Short mmCIF file of N, CA and C and ligand atoms in Angstrom, two decimals:
data_model
loop_
_atom_site.label_atom_id
_atom_site.label_comp_id
_atom_site.label_asym_id
_atom_site.label_seq_id
_atom_site.Cartn_x
_atom_site.Cartn_y
_atom_site.Cartn_z
N MET K 1 0.84 -1.24 0.01
CA MET K 1 -0.05 0.02 -0.02
C MET K 1 0.93 1.20 -0.11
N SER K 2 0.57 2.23 -0.75
CA SER K 2 1.28 3.45 -0.83
C SER K 2 0.78 4.38 0.23
N ILE K 3 1.56 5.26 0.97
CA ILE K 3 1.17 6.31 1.80
C ILE K 3 0.30 7.20 1.18
N TRP K 4 0.28 7.34 -0.14
CA TRP K 4 -0.57 8.29 -0.69
C TRP K 4 -2.09 8.08 -0.55
N PHE K 5 -2.39 6.67 -0.44
CA PHE K 5 -3.86 6.35 -0.19
C PHE K 5 -4.36 7.07 1.10
N LEU K 6 -3.51 6.91 2.13
CA LEU K 6 -3.76 7.61 3.36
C LEU K 6 -3.87 9.15 3.34
N LEU K 7 -2.82 9.68 2.61
CA LEU K 7 -2.68 11.22 2.56
C LEU K 7 -4.05 11.67 1.66
N ASN K 8 -4.23 10.96 0.50
CA ASN K 8 -5.52 11.37 -0.28
C ASN K 8 -6.75 11.22 0.62
N GLY K 9 -6.86 10.22 1.51
CA GLY K 9 -8.08 9.93 2.19
C GLY K 9 -8.26 11.12 3.32
N LEU K 10 -7.07 11.47 3.97
CA LEU K 10 -7.06 12.58 4.78
C LEU K 10 -7.60 13.86 4.16
N LEU K 11 -6.99 14.17 3.03
CA LEU K 11 -7.30 15.33 2.34
C LEU K 11 -8.86 15.41 1.87
N LEU K 12 -9.33 14.21 1.53
CA LEU K 12 -10.72 14.01 1.24
C LEU K 12 -11.72 14.40 2.47
N ILE K 13 -11.28 13.84 3.53
CA ILE K 13 -12.02 14.05 4.82
C ILE K 13 -12.03 15.49 5.16
N TRP K 14 -10.83 16.04 5.01
CA TRP K 14 -10.72 17.50 5.36
C TRP K 14 -11.69 18.32 4.41
N ALA K 15 -11.65 17.99 3.14
CA ALA K 15 -12.55 18.70 2.28
C ALA K 15 -13.98 18.53 2.66
N ILE K 16 -14.39 17.32 2.89
CA ILE K 16 -15.83 17.00 3.36
C ILE K 16 -16.19 17.88 4.50
N TRP K 17 -15.31 17.98 5.49
CA TRP K 17 -15.39 18.75 6.81
C TRP K 17 -15.67 20.26 6.42
N ASN K 18 -14.70 20.87 5.56
CA ASN K 18 -14.83 22.22 5.31
C ASN K 18 -16.04 22.53 4.45
N VAL K 19 -16.40 21.58 3.55
CA VAL K 19 -17.64 21.94 2.83
C VAL K 19 -18.87 21.82 3.60
N ALA K 20 -18.81 20.95 4.60
CA ALA K 20 -20.04 20.75 5.48
C ALA K 20 -20.13 22.04 6.28
N SER K 21 -19.02 22.52 6.88
CA SER K 21 -19.08 23.68 7.67
C SER K 21 -19.47 24.96 6.91
N GLY K 22 -18.89 24.97 5.61
CA GLY K 22 -19.24 26.08 4.73
C GLY K 22 -20.68 26.12 4.30
N VAL K 23 -21.22 24.93 3.93
CA VAL K 23 -22.72 24.90 3.62
C VAL K 23 -23.44 25.37 4.72
N ALA K 24 -23.16 24.94 6.03
CA ALA K 24 -23.87 25.11 7.19
C ALA K 24 -24.16 26.62 7.40
N VAL K 25 -23.02 27.36 7.12
CA VAL K 25 -23.20 28.80 7.42
C VAL K 25 -23.57 29.75 6.46
N HIS K 26 -23.54 29.23 5.19
CA HIS K 26 -23.80 30.25 3.89
C HIS K 26 -25.11 30.03 3.46
N THR K 27 -25.81 31.03 2.95
CA THR K 27 -27.09 30.90 2.35
C THR K 27 -26.97 30.61 0.90
N SER K 28 -25.86 31.18 0.39
CA SER K 28 -25.50 30.78 -1.11
C SER K 28 -24.29 29.83 -1.08
N TYR K 29 -24.47 28.60 -1.63
CA TYR K 29 -23.32 27.74 -1.45
C TYR K 29 -22.96 27.01 -2.84
N ILE K 30 -23.56 27.40 -4.00
CA ILE K 30 -23.15 26.88 -5.28
C ILE K 30 -21.63 26.84 -5.42
N HIS K 31 -21.10 28.02 -5.14
CA HIS K 31 -19.57 28.08 -5.29
C HIS K 31 -18.80 27.03 -4.52
N ILE K 32 -19.35 26.70 -3.21
CA ILE K 32 -18.68 25.72 -2.41
C ILE K 32 -18.81 24.32 -3.19
N LEU K 33 -20.01 23.89 -3.61
CA LEU K 33 -20.30 22.69 -4.10
C LEU K 33 -19.53 22.60 -5.50
N LEU K 34 -19.30 23.49 -6.31
CA LEU K 34 -18.41 23.46 -7.45
C LEU K 34 -17.07 23.24 -7.02
N GLY K 35 -16.43 23.98 -5.99
CA GLY K 35 -15.15 23.69 -5.44
C GLY K 35 -14.92 22.16 -5.15
N PHE K 36 -15.97 21.62 -4.50
CA PHE K 36 -15.91 20.30 -3.86
C PHE K 36 -15.99 19.31 -5.09
N THR K 37 -16.83 19.62 -6.09
CA THR K 37 -16.74 18.81 -7.16
C THR K 37 -15.45 18.78 -8.01
N GLY K 38 -14.86 19.87 -8.30
CA GLY K 38 -13.53 19.95 -9.00
C GLY K 38 -12.54 19.28 -8.01
N PHE K 39 -12.61 19.39 -6.86
CA PHE K 39 -11.69 18.70 -5.97
C PHE K 39 -11.86 17.22 -6.09
N LEU K 40 -13.11 16.71 -6.07
CA LEU K 40 -13.29 15.21 -6.21
C LEU K 40 -12.72 14.69 -7.56
N PHE K 41 -12.77 15.57 -8.60
CA PHE K 41 -12.08 15.03 -9.93
C PHE K 41 -10.77 15.03 -9.84
N PHE K 42 -10.15 16.04 -9.20
CA PHE K 42 -8.63 16.12 -8.98
C PHE K 42 -8.22 14.90 -8.25
N ILE K 43 -8.83 14.59 -7.02
CA ILE K 43 -8.29 13.59 -6.09
C ILE K 43 -8.51 12.22 -6.86
N PHE K 44 -9.57 12.02 -7.53
CA PHE K 44 -9.67 10.76 -8.22
C PHE K 44 -8.56 10.53 -9.12
N ASN K 45 -8.15 11.54 -9.87
CA ASN K 45 -6.87 11.34 -10.85
C ASN K 45 -5.64 11.11 -10.10
N TRP K 46 -5.54 12.02 -8.96
CA TRP K 46 -4.33 11.84 -8.20
C TRP K 46 -4.09 10.43 -7.49
N THR K 47 -5.28 9.73 -7.28
CA THR K 47 -5.13 8.40 -6.77
C THR K 47 -4.40 7.49 -7.62
N ARG K 48 -4.40 7.81 -8.97
CA ARG K 48 -3.57 7.03 -9.90
C ARG K 48 -2.02 6.84 -9.34
N ASN K 49 -1.69 7.94 -8.78
CA ASN K 49 -0.28 8.00 -8.29
C ASN K 49 -0.14 6.98 -7.18
N ALA K 50 -1.20 6.84 -6.33
CA ALA K 50 -1.16 5.92 -5.21
C ALA K 50 -1.11 4.50 -5.75
N VAL K 51 -1.99 4.24 -6.86
CA VAL K 51 -2.14 2.78 -7.38
C VAL K 51 -0.79 2.53 -8.03
N PHE K 52 -0.25 3.47 -8.81
CA PHE K 52 1.05 3.20 -9.62
C PHE K 52 2.00 2.79 -8.63
N SER K 53 2.38 3.60 -7.56
CA SER K 53 3.31 3.28 -6.62
C SER K 53 3.16 2.08 -5.77
N THR K 54 1.81 1.60 -5.58
CA THR K 54 1.49 0.31 -4.93
C THR K 54 1.97 -0.72 -5.88
N ILE K 55 1.62 -0.54 -7.19
CA ILE K 55 2.05 -1.66 -8.15
C ILE K 55 3.56 -1.85 -8.18
N ARG K 56 4.28 -0.87 -8.01
CA ARG K 56 5.77 -0.83 -8.03
C ARG K 56 6.28 -1.50 -6.87
N ASN K 57 5.58 -1.40 -5.68
CA ASN K 57 6.19 -1.95 -4.48
C ASN K 57 5.61 -3.31 -3.92
N ILE K 58 4.29 -3.55 -4.32
CA ILE K 58 3.65 -4.69 -3.73
C ILE K 58 4.22 -6.02 -4.07
N GLU K 59 3.97 -6.98 -3.14
CA GLU K 59 4.49 -8.32 -3.29
C GLU K 59 3.57 -9.18 -4.18
N GLY K 60 3.95 -10.01 -4.97
CA GLY K 60 2.95 -10.95 -5.42
C GLY K 60 2.54 -10.60 -6.93
N ARG K 61 2.73 -11.45 -7.87
CA ARG K 61 2.35 -11.16 -9.22
C ARG K 61 0.80 -10.78 -9.38
N GLN K 62 -0.02 -11.79 -8.76
CA GLN K 62 -1.44 -11.65 -8.88
C GLN K 62 -1.96 -10.23 -8.58
N ASN K 63 -1.35 -9.82 -7.38
CA ASN K 63 -1.77 -8.48 -6.93
C ASN K 63 -1.45 -7.35 -7.90
N LYS K 64 -0.26 -7.46 -8.39
CA LYS K 64 0.21 -6.51 -9.39
C LYS K 64 -0.70 -6.47 -10.61
N ILE K 65 -1.03 -7.75 -11.13
CA ILE K 65 -1.88 -7.83 -12.31
C ILE K 65 -3.23 -7.27 -12.03
N ARG K 66 -3.67 -7.56 -10.88
CA ARG K 66 -5.14 -7.06 -10.42
C ARG K 66 -5.18 -5.42 -10.61
N LEU K 67 -4.05 -4.82 -9.94
CA LEU K 67 -4.18 -3.46 -9.99
C LEU K 67 -3.84 -2.87 -11.21
N ALA K 68 -2.93 -3.45 -12.00
CA ALA K 68 -2.70 -2.90 -13.36
C ALA K 68 -3.89 -2.93 -14.24
N ARG K 69 -4.63 -4.01 -14.22
CA ARG K 69 -5.97 -4.27 -15.04
C ARG K 69 -6.82 -3.02 -14.55
N MET K 70 -7.11 -2.95 -13.25
CA MET K 70 -7.95 -1.72 -12.81
C MET K 70 -7.46 -0.42 -13.46
N SER K 71 -6.09 -0.17 -13.41
CA SER K 71 -5.75 1.18 -13.84
C SER K 71 -5.86 1.32 -15.39
N LYS K 72 -5.85 0.04 -15.96
CA LYS K 72 -5.94 0.29 -17.45
C LYS K 72 -7.46 0.57 -17.77
N ARG K 73 -8.33 0.05 -17.01
CA ARG K 73 -9.81 0.27 -17.22
C ARG K 73 -10.03 1.76 -17.00
N ILE K 74 -9.27 2.52 -16.10
CA ILE K 74 -9.57 3.82 -15.78
C ILE K 74 -8.97 4.75 -16.81
N ARG K 75 -7.79 4.34 -17.45
CA ARG K 75 -6.90 5.01 -18.40
C ARG K 75 -7.69 5.91 -19.34
N PRO K 76 -8.70 5.50 -20.12
CA PRO K 76 -9.34 6.33 -20.98
C PRO K 76 -10.07 7.52 -20.45
N TYR K 77 -10.40 7.41 -19.24
CA TYR K 77 -11.18 8.55 -18.52
C TYR K 77 -10.20 9.63 -17.87
N HIS K 78 -9.02 9.16 -17.69
CA HIS K 78 -8.16 10.05 -17.00
C HIS K 78 -7.98 11.35 -17.54
N ARG K 79 -7.80 11.55 -18.85
CA ARG K 79 -7.61 12.91 -19.45
C ARG K 79 -8.82 13.73 -19.36
N TRP K 80 -10.03 13.16 -19.45
CA TRP K 80 -11.22 13.94 -19.39
C TRP K 80 -11.50 14.30 -18.02
N VAL K 81 -11.33 13.36 -17.02
CA VAL K 81 -11.55 13.79 -15.55
C VAL K 81 -10.64 14.91 -15.17
N GLY K 82 -9.37 14.83 -15.68
CA GLY K 82 -8.38 15.99 -15.34
C GLY K 82 -8.77 17.26 -16.04
N THR K 83 -9.14 17.31 -17.20
CA THR K 83 -9.53 18.47 -17.87
C THR K 83 -10.99 18.93 -17.21
N GLY K 84 -11.77 17.97 -16.94
CA GLY K 84 -13.05 18.39 -16.32
C GLY K 84 -12.69 19.10 -15.11
N ALA K 85 -11.87 18.51 -14.24
CA ALA K 85 -11.48 19.09 -12.87
C ALA K 85 -11.19 20.73 -13.11
N PHE K 86 -10.34 20.84 -14.23
CA PHE K 86 -9.97 22.36 -14.41
C PHE K 86 -11.25 23.20 -14.85
N LEU K 87 -12.07 22.75 -15.65
CA LEU K 87 -13.26 23.51 -16.18
C LEU K 87 -14.11 23.65 -14.96
N ILE K 88 -14.45 22.67 -14.01
CA ILE K 88 -15.24 22.89 -12.93
C ILE K 88 -14.61 23.99 -11.90
N ILE K 89 -13.30 23.90 -11.85
CA ILE K 89 -12.61 24.91 -10.86
C ILE K 89 -12.74 26.17 -11.44
N LEU K 90 -12.70 26.38 -12.72
CA LEU K 90 -13.00 27.73 -13.36
C LEU K 90 -14.31 28.23 -13.02
N LEU K 91 -15.31 27.34 -13.05
CA LEU K 91 -16.76 27.78 -12.62
C LEU K 91 -16.80 28.10 -11.16
N HIS K 92 -16.03 27.26 -10.26
CA HIS K 92 -15.81 27.64 -8.87
C HIS K 92 -15.35 28.96 -8.61
N ALA K 93 -14.25 29.41 -9.28
CA ALA K 93 -13.56 30.58 -9.34
C ALA K 93 -14.43 31.83 -9.78
N TRP K 94 -15.21 31.48 -10.83
CA TRP K 94 -16.13 32.46 -11.39
C TRP K 94 -17.18 32.83 -10.42
N ALA K 95 -17.84 31.77 -9.79
CA ALA K 95 -18.83 32.14 -8.78
C ALA K 95 -18.36 32.70 -7.53
N VAL K 96 -17.00 32.38 -7.19
CA VAL K 96 -16.46 33.00 -5.91
C VAL K 96 -16.25 34.48 -6.23
N VAL K 97 -15.65 34.72 -7.41
CA VAL K 97 -15.33 36.10 -7.74
C VAL K 97 -16.71 36.93 -7.86
N ALA K 98 -17.70 36.35 -8.38
CA ALA K 98 -18.94 37.13 -8.51
C ALA K 98 -19.46 37.44 -7.12
N LEU K 99 -19.21 36.61 -6.14
CA LEU K 99 -19.65 36.79 -4.70
C LEU K 99 -18.76 37.77 -3.97
N TYR K 100 -17.43 37.54 -4.05
CA TYR K 100 -16.53 38.27 -3.11
C TYR K 100 -15.69 39.33 -3.94
N GLY K 101 -15.54 39.26 -5.23
CA GLY K 101 -14.67 40.12 -6.02
C GLY K 101 -13.38 39.42 -6.04
N PHE K 102 -12.47 39.85 -6.96
CA PHE K 102 -11.18 39.33 -7.17
C PHE K 102 -10.16 39.91 -6.18
N ASP K 103 -10.24 39.48 -4.93
CA ASP K 103 -9.45 40.20 -3.96
C ASP K 103 -8.30 39.24 -3.47
N LEU K 104 -7.06 39.58 -4.16
CA LEU K 104 -5.93 38.63 -3.79
C LEU K 104 -5.45 38.88 -2.47
N GLY K 105 -5.93 39.89 -1.81
CA GLY K 105 -5.51 40.00 -0.40
C GLY K 105 -6.05 39.07 0.61
N ASN K 106 -7.21 38.47 0.01
CA ASN K 106 -7.91 37.40 0.80
C ASN K 106 -7.14 36.10 0.57
N MET K 107 -6.69 35.44 1.53
CA MET K 107 -5.80 34.31 1.55
C MET K 107 -6.40 33.12 0.87
N LYS K 108 -7.77 32.89 1.09
CA LYS K 108 -8.62 31.88 0.41
C LYS K 108 -8.47 32.07 -1.12
N ILE K 109 -8.71 33.39 -1.53
CA ILE K 109 -8.74 33.60 -2.96
C ILE K 109 -7.31 33.42 -3.59
N LEU K 110 -6.41 34.04 -2.94
CA LEU K 110 -5.06 33.95 -3.37
C LEU K 110 -4.44 32.59 -3.40
N THR K 111 -4.84 31.61 -2.47
CA THR K 111 -4.27 30.15 -2.49
C THR K 111 -5.13 29.39 -3.47
N GLY K 112 -6.36 29.81 -3.81
CA GLY K 112 -7.21 29.15 -4.83
C GLY K 112 -6.77 29.46 -6.05
N PHE K 113 -6.32 30.67 -6.35
CA PHE K 113 -5.80 31.25 -7.56
C PHE K 113 -4.50 30.66 -7.90
N LEU K 114 -3.66 30.33 -6.87
CA LEU K 114 -2.43 29.74 -7.11
C LEU K 114 -2.57 28.26 -7.54
N ALA K 115 -3.48 27.55 -6.78
CA ALA K 115 -3.81 26.22 -7.07
C ALA K 115 -4.34 25.94 -8.43
N SER K 116 -5.16 26.91 -8.92
CA SER K 116 -5.76 26.65 -10.20
C SER K 116 -4.74 26.91 -11.27
N ILE K 117 -3.80 27.97 -11.15
CA ILE K 117 -2.72 28.08 -12.24
C ILE K 117 -1.90 26.62 -12.23
N ASN K 118 -1.64 26.11 -11.01
CA ASN K 118 -1.01 24.73 -10.97
C ASN K 118 -1.76 23.69 -11.72
N LEU K 119 -3.05 23.67 -11.45
CA LEU K 119 -3.97 22.67 -12.15
C LEU K 119 -3.94 22.87 -13.62
N PHE K 120 -3.87 24.16 -14.01
CA PHE K 120 -3.84 24.35 -15.52
C PHE K 120 -2.70 23.80 -16.14
N VAL K 121 -1.47 24.07 -15.52
CA VAL K 121 -0.18 23.60 -16.04
C VAL K 121 -0.14 22.08 -15.92
N LEU K 122 -0.70 21.51 -14.92
CA LEU K 122 -0.81 19.98 -14.70
C LEU K 122 -1.66 19.48 -15.81
N VAL K 123 -2.73 20.00 -16.23
CA VAL K 123 -3.54 19.51 -17.31
C VAL K 123 -2.80 19.74 -18.59
N LEU K 124 -2.13 20.93 -18.93
CA LEU K 124 -1.35 20.92 -20.06
C LEU K 124 -0.20 19.96 -20.16
N SER K 125 0.56 19.75 -19.06
CA SER K 125 1.63 18.69 -19.06
C SER K 125 1.04 17.23 -19.43
N GLY K 126 -0.25 17.03 -19.01
CA GLY K 126 -0.92 15.74 -19.30
C GLY K 126 -1.16 15.67 -20.72
N TRP K 127 -1.68 16.75 -21.34
CA TRP K 127 -1.88 16.57 -22.87
C TRP K 127 -0.66 16.65 -23.56
N TYR K 128 0.32 17.27 -23.19
CA TYR K 128 1.73 17.31 -23.82
C TYR K 128 2.26 15.94 -23.82
N ARG K 129 2.04 15.27 -22.68
CA ARG K 129 2.57 13.81 -22.52
C ARG K 129 1.87 12.98 -23.42
N LEU K 130 0.56 13.16 -23.54
CA LEU K 130 -0.14 12.18 -24.25
C LEU K 130 0.09 12.44 -25.87
N LEU K 131 0.06 13.78 -26.37
CA LEU K 131 -0.01 13.99 -27.64
C LEU K 131 1.45 14.27 -28.26
N VAL K 132 2.45 14.64 -27.46
CA VAL K 132 3.70 15.06 -28.06
C VAL K 132 4.89 14.34 -27.57
N ASP K 133 5.01 14.15 -26.26
CA ASP K 133 6.37 13.60 -25.80
C ASP K 133 6.08 12.85 -24.48
N PRO K 134 6.04 11.34 -24.45
CA PRO K 134 5.77 10.77 -23.34
C PRO K 134 7.04 10.38 -22.59
N ARG K 135 8.23 10.89 -22.68
CA ARG K 135 9.39 10.61 -22.09
C ARG K 135 9.43 10.91 -20.59
N ILE K 136 10.34 10.27 -20.08
CA ILE K 136 10.56 10.30 -18.53
C ILE K 136 10.40 11.69 -17.86
N ARG K 137 11.07 12.57 -18.66
CA ARG K 137 11.09 14.01 -18.13
C ARG K 137 9.80 14.62 -18.02
N ILE K 138 8.97 14.47 -18.86
CA ILE K 138 7.51 15.03 -18.85
C ILE K 138 6.76 14.24 -17.77
N ARG K 139 7.02 12.89 -17.73
CA ARG K 139 6.44 12.08 -16.82
C ARG K 139 6.65 12.61 -15.37
N LYS K 140 7.99 12.82 -14.98
CA LYS K 140 8.28 13.32 -13.77
C LYS K 140 7.58 14.68 -13.54
N LEU K 141 7.70 15.68 -14.56
CA LEU K 141 7.06 16.88 -14.36
C LEU K 141 5.49 16.64 -14.00
N HIS K 142 4.89 15.80 -14.75
CA HIS K 142 3.35 15.57 -14.56
C HIS K 142 3.10 15.19 -13.02
N ILE K 143 3.99 14.28 -12.56
CA ILE K 143 3.87 13.81 -11.18
C ILE K 143 4.16 14.91 -10.19
N ARG K 144 5.25 15.73 -10.34
CA ARG K 144 5.67 16.69 -9.47
C ARG K 144 4.57 17.78 -9.28
N LEU K 145 3.94 18.00 -10.55
CA LEU K 145 2.89 19.09 -10.54
C LEU K 145 1.62 18.49 -9.86
N GLY K 146 1.55 17.19 -9.89
CA GLY K 146 0.36 16.50 -9.04
C GLY K 146 0.65 16.79 -7.50
N ILE K 147 1.99 16.63 -7.13
CA ILE K 147 2.31 16.79 -5.70
C ILE K 147 2.15 18.17 -5.24
N SER K 148 2.65 19.15 -6.12
CA SER K 148 2.41 20.69 -5.56
C SER K 148 0.86 21.06 -5.75
N MET K 149 0.11 20.33 -6.59
CA MET K 149 -1.24 20.64 -6.54
C MET K 149 -1.86 20.18 -5.25
N PHE K 150 -1.56 18.95 -4.78
CA PHE K 150 -2.04 18.46 -3.54
C PHE K 150 -1.63 19.31 -2.45
N ILE K 151 -0.41 19.81 -2.38
CA ILE K 151 0.00 20.68 -1.19
C ILE K 151 -0.78 22.03 -1.30
N LEU K 152 -0.91 22.54 -2.51
CA LEU K 152 -1.63 24.00 -2.73
C LEU K 152 -3.06 23.76 -2.32
N THR K 153 -3.65 22.62 -2.69
CA THR K 153 -5.03 22.43 -2.26
C THR K 153 -5.10 22.37 -0.63
N ALA K 154 -4.26 21.65 -0.10
CA ALA K 154 -4.28 21.71 1.31
C ALA K 154 -4.11 23.00 1.93
N VAL K 155 -3.23 23.80 1.36
CA VAL K 155 -3.06 25.23 1.89
C VAL K 155 -4.32 26.08 1.71
N HIS K 156 -5.04 25.71 0.52
CA HIS K 156 -6.37 26.41 0.13
C HIS K 156 -7.44 26.07 1.31
N PHE K 157 -7.28 24.82 1.78
CA PHE K 157 -8.30 24.42 2.82
C PHE K 157 -8.05 24.94 4.08
N LEU K 158 -6.64 25.45 4.27
CA LEU K 158 -6.27 25.82 5.69
C LEU K 158 -6.87 27.22 6.01
N TYR K 159 -7.05 28.05 5.02
CA TYR K 159 -7.60 29.43 5.19
C TYR K 159 -9.16 29.53 5.28
C1 HEM B 1 -9.00 31.04 -8.67
C2 HEM B 1 -9.20 29.89 -8.02
C3 HEM B 1 -9.96 29.91 -6.83
C4 HEM B 1 -10.54 30.85 -5.94
C5 HEM B 1 -10.69 32.39 -6.25
C6 HEM B 1 -11.17 30.12 -4.86
C7 HEM B 1 -11.84 30.73 -3.74
C8 HEM B 1 -12.39 30.03 -2.84
C9 HEM B 1 -13.10 30.64 -1.69
C10 HEM B 1 -13.15 32.27 -1.52
C11 HEM B 1 -13.65 29.65 -0.87
C12 HEM B 1 -14.44 29.92 0.37
C13 HEM B 1 -15.99 29.94 -0.02
C14 HEM B 1 -16.89 30.39 1.13
O1 HEM B 1 -16.62 29.98 2.28
O2 HEM B 1 -17.66 31.22 0.84
C15 HEM B 1 -13.38 28.36 -1.44
C16 HEM B 1 -13.66 27.13 -1.04
C17 HEM B 1 -13.46 25.92 -1.69
N1 HEM B 1 -12.55 25.81 -2.58
FE1 HEM B 1 -11.62 27.24 -3.79
N2 HEM B 1 -10.80 28.72 -4.96
C18 HEM B 1 -10.13 28.62 -6.05
C19 HEM B 1 -9.66 27.39 -6.57
C20 HEM B 1 -9.87 26.14 -5.90
C21 HEM B 1 -9.21 24.76 -6.28
C22 HEM B 1 -8.06 24.68 -7.22
C23 HEM B 1 -9.69 23.84 -5.53
C24 HEM B 1 -9.35 22.35 -5.47
C25 HEM B 1 -9.18 21.67 -6.41
C26 HEM B 1 -10.76 24.54 -4.66
C27 HEM B 1 -11.62 23.79 -3.77
C28 HEM B 1 -12.30 24.49 -2.97
C29 HEM B 1 -13.21 23.75 -2.02
C30 HEM B 1 -13.35 22.19 -1.92
C31 HEM B 1 -13.84 24.66 -1.18
C32 HEM B 1 -14.89 24.40 0.07
C33 HEM B 1 -14.25 24.15 1.25
C34 HEM B 1 -13.51 25.21 1.96
O3 HEM B 1 -13.99 26.31 2.07
O4 HEM B 1 -12.38 24.99 2.33
N3 HEM B 1 -10.79 25.80 -4.99
N4 HEM B 1 -12.54 28.66 -2.65
C1 HEM B 2 -6.22 16.55 -12.15
C2 HEM B 2 -5.35 16.47 -13.11
C3 HEM B 2 -4.42 15.40 -13.32
C4 HEM B 2 -3.80 14.55 -12.37
C5 HEM B 2 -3.74 14.81 -10.83
C6 HEM B 2 -2.92 13.54 -13.02
C7 HEM B 2 -2.09 12.65 -12.38
C8 HEM B 2 -1.53 11.53 -13.00
C9 HEM B 2 -0.81 10.43 -12.40
C10 HEM B 2 -0.69 10.33 -10.92
C11 HEM B 2 -0.39 9.59 -13.29
C12 HEM B 2 0.42 8.31 -13.12
C13 HEM B 2 1.76 8.77 -12.91
C14 HEM B 2 2.85 7.73 -13.41
O1 HEM B 2 3.13 7.87 -14.62
O2 HEM B 2 3.48 7.05 -12.56
C15 HEM B 2 -0.77 10.11 -14.56
C16 HEM B 2 -0.47 9.58 -15.74
C17 HEM B 2 -0.81 10.13 -17.08
N1 HEM B 2 -1.56 11.26 -17.24
FE1 HEM B 2 -2.28 12.52 -15.84
N2 HEM B 2 -3.12 13.71 -14.50
C18 HEM B 2 -4.05 14.66 -14.58
C19 HEM B 2 -4.47 15.20 -15.75
C20 HEM B 2 -4.14 14.73 -16.93
C21 HEM B 2 -4.63 15.14 -18.19
C22 HEM B 2 -5.57 16.32 -18.50
C23 HEM B 2 -4.04 14.34 -19.21
C24 HEM B 2 -4.40 14.57 -20.81
C25 HEM B 2 -4.16 13.82 -21.65
C26 HEM B 2 -3.14 13.38 -18.65
C27 HEM B 2 -2.33 12.37 -19.14
C28 HEM B 2 -1.70 11.48 -18.66
C29 HEM B 2 -0.88 10.38 -19.38
C30 HEM B 2 -0.87 10.31 -20.85
C31 HEM B 2 -0.51 9.49 -18.27
C32 HEM B 2 0.45 8.27 -18.70
C33 HEM B 2 -0.51 7.06 -19.10
C34 HEM B 2 -1.18 6.54 -18.01
O3 HEM B 2 -0.68 6.07 -17.07
O4 HEM B 2 -2.47 6.56 -18.10
N3 HEM B 2 -3.28 13.71 -17.33
N4 HEM B 2 -1.58 11.39 -14.39
#
């Protein structure tokens, strides 16, 4: 098992906690539900990292084959889930800015803004990897952008 399963699970629980507290105190919460949906799309794709590192480390051929089959089934959806995450987060940002204005002095808005730039580059690196250059350098970049996206999302939840 990869430690990332645990980390992803914790981030998911944190997101649910924040969303529940947000929805409880706001009269208008479409922007929060959009943020949550975009987050779910991201964490679904990022779990591919947990599955891949489990395949690399797990004992037993049968287990490896089972996980590899599962990840192969998900593969065709990966690109659209990632692109969808970005589009939904754009709607989240649009709804937030309509509500509060584009105030980068607000840490929640600043951290969200940085996270969505990261997400944009992550999605671009994915398409680049698929269509232009699948070499190891781009693969590493794609994974590192996933890690920084994970961290920025956690920072976004902190404020
Ligand atoms: C320009 C981009 C972004 C802006 C301006 C932004 C802004 C905000 C703001 C102001 C809130 C608080 C809403 C409230 O309490 O009324 C919020 C909540 C939320 N955002 Fe973002 N955000 C952005 C990007 C993102 C990204 C990239 C993610 C994750 C993939 C995300 C996920 C969430 C979630 C799940 C919530 C609800 C939970 C919470 O309040 O912590 N947002 N966002
Ligand atoms: C939320 C956004 C995304 C995240 C978190 C993400 C994450 C990942 C992860 C963790 C892997 C496996 C890492 C490895 O190679 O060991 C991967 C593989 C890959 N990703 Fe993404 N990705 C995202 C979006 C995209 C998009 C939009 C595309 C567009 C085509 C894409 C294309 C690929 C390709 C071609 C692979 C390698 C083939 C495969 O294993 O399926 N990714 N991605």
